[in-house]
mmCIF file of C-alpha atoms in Angstrom:
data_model
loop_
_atom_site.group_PDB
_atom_site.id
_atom_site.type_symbol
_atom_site.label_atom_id
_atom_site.label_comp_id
_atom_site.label_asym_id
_atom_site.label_seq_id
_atom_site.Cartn_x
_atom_site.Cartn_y
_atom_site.Cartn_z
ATOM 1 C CA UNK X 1 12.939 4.625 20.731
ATOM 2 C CA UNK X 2 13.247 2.811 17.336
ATOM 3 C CA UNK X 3 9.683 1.751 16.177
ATOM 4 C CA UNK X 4 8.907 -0.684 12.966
ATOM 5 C CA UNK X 5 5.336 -0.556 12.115
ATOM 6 C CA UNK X 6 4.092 -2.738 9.496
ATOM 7 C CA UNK X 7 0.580 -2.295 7.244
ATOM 8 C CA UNK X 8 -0.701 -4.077 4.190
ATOM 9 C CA UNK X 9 -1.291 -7.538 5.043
ATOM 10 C CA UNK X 10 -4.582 -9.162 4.827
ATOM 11 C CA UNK X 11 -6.457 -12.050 2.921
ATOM 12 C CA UNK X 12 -6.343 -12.304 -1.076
ATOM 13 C CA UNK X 13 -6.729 -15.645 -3.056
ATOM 14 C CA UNK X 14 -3.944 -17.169 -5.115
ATOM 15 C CA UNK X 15 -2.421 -15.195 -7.693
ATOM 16 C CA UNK X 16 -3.517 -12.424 -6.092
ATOM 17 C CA UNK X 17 -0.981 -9.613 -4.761
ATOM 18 C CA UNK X 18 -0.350 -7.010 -1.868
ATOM 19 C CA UNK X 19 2.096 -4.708 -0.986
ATOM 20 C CA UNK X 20 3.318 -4.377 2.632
ATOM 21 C CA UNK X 21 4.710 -1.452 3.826
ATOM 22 C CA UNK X 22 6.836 -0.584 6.810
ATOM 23 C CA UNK X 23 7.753 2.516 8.359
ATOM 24 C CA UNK X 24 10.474 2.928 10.576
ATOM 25 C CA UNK X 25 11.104 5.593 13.314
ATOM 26 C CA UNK X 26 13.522 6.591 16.379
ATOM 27 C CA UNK X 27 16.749 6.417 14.145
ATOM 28 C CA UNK X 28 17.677 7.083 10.503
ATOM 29 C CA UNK X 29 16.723 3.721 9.133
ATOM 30 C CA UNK X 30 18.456 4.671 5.893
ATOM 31 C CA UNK X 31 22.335 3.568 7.025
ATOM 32 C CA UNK X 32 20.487 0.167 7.955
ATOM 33 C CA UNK X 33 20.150 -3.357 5.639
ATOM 34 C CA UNK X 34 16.283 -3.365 6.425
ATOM 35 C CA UNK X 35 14.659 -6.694 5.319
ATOM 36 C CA UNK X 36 11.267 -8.908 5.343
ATOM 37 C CA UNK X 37 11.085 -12.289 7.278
ATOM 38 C CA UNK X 38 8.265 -14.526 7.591
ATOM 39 C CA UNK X 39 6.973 -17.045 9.763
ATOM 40 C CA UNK X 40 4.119 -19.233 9.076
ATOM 41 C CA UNK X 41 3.222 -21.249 11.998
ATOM 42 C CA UNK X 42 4.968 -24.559 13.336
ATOM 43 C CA UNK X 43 8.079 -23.215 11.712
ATOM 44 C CA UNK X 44 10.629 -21.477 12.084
ATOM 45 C CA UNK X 45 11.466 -17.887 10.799
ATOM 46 C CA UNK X 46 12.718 -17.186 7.152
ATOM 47 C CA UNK X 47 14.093 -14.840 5.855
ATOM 48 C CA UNK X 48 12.084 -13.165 2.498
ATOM 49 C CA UNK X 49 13.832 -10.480 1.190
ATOM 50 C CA UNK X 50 16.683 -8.234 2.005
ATOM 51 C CA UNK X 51 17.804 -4.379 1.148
ATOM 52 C CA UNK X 52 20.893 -2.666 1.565
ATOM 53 C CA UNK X 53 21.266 0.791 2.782
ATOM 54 C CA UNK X 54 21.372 2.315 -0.225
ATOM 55 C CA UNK X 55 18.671 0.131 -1.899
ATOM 56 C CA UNK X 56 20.942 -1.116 -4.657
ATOM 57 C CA UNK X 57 21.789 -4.238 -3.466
ATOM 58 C CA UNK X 58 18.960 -7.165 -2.934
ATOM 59 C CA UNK X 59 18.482 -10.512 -1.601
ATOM 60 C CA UNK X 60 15.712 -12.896 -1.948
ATOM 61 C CA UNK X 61 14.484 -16.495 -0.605
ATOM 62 C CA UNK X 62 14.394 -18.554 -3.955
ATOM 63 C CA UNK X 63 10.561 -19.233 -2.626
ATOM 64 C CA UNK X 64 10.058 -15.675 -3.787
ATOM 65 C CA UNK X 65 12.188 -14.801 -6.592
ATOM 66 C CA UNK X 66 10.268 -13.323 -9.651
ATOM 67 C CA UNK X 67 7.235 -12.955 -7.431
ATOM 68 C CA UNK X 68 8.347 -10.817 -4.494
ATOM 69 C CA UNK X 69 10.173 -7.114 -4.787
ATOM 70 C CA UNK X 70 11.901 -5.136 -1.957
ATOM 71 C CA UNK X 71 11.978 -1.200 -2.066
ATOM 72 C CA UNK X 72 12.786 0.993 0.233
ATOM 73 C CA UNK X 73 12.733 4.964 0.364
ATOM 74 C CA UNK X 74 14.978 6.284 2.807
ATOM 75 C CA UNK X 75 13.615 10.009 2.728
ATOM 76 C CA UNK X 76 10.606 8.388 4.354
ATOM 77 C CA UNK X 77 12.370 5.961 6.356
ATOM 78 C CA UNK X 78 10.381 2.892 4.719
ATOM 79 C CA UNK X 79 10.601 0.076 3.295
ATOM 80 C CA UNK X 80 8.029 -2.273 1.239
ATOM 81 C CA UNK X 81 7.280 -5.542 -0.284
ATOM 82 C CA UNK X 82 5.434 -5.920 -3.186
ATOM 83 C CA UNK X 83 3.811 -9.208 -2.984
ATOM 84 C CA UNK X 84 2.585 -10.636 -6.704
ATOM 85 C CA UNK X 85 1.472 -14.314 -7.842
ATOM 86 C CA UNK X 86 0.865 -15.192 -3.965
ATOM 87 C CA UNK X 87 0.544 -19.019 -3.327
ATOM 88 C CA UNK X 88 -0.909 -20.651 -0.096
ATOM 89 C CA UNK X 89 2.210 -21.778 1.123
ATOM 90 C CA UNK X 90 3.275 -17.651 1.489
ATOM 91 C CA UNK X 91 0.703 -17.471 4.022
ATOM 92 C CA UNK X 92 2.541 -16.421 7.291
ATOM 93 C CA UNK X 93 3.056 -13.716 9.654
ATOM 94 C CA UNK X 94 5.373 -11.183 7.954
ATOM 95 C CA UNK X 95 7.828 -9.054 10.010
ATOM 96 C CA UNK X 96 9.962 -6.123 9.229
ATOM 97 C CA UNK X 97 13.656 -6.162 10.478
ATOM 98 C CA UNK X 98 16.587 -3.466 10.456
ATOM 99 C CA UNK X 99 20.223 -4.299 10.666
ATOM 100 C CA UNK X 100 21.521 -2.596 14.236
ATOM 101 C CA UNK X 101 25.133 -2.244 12.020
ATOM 102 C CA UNK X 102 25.414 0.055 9.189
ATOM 103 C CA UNK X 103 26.676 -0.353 5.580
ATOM 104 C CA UNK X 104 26.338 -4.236 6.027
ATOM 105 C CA UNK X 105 26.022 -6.541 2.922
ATOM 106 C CA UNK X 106 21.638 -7.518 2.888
ATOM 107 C CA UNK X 107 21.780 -10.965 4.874
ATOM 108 C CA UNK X 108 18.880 -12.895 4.945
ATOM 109 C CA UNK X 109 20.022 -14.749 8.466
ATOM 110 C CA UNK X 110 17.113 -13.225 11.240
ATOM 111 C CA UNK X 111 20.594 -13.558 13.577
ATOM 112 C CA UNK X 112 21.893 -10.194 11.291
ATOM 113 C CA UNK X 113 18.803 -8.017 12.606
ATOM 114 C CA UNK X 114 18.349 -6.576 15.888
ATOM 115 C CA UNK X 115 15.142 -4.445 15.364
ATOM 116 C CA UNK X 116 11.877 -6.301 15.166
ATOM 117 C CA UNK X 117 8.187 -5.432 13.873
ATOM 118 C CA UNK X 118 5.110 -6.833 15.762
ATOM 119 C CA UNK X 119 4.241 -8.419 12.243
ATOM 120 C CA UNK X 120 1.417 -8.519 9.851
ATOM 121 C CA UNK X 121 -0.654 -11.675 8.639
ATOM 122 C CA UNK X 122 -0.695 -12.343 5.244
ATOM 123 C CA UNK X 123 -3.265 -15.322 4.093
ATOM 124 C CA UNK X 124 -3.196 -16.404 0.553
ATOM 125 C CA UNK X 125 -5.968 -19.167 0.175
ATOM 126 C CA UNK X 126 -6.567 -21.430 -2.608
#
């Protein structure tokens, strides 16, 4: 049974940082795009940041770029999110995803991932 478990969230003020962490069990995770989505609520869910299976490839929301970094280390099936210069408007619930297809190109489209997290709340006040 594939599991994504998510940690790290929690309250900082702005300009603050945190790093989430997922870890992913029930299948090798590390053939998978595995990504971060967010959704804050009233709208709908966005995609954050995207790894491929290898980790050498990367996509980002512009929202994030220079401020958020994707990792992932496949020997321990997980992958993280290292959170820095938070702003209120990145406070949401934050969900890990994995591709269901391997060796895809990192998408940022929720549509292109077929296993879900239960999500961790991240609240960045000013």
């Amino acid at each position: 049974q594939v599991q994504l478990v998510e940690s790290g969230g929690g309250s900082v003020q702005a300009g603050g940082s945190l790093r989430l962490s997922c870890a992913a069990s029930g299948y090798t995770s590390g053939y998978y795009c595995m990504g971060w989505f967010r959704q804050a609520p009233g709208k709908e869910r966005e995609g954050v940041a995207t790894i491929n299976a290898g980790g050498g490839t990367t996509s980002y929301a512009d929202s994030v770029k220079g401020r958020f970094t994707i990792s992932r280390d496949n020997a321990k099936n997980a992958v993280y999110l290292l959170m820095n210069s938070l702003k209120p408007e990145d406070t949401a619930m934050y969900y890990c995803a994995s591709d269901k297809t391997p060796w895809r190109f990192p998408s940022l489209a929720a549509t292109d991932f077929g296993y879900w997290g239960q999500g961790t709340q991240v609240t960045v006040s000013s």
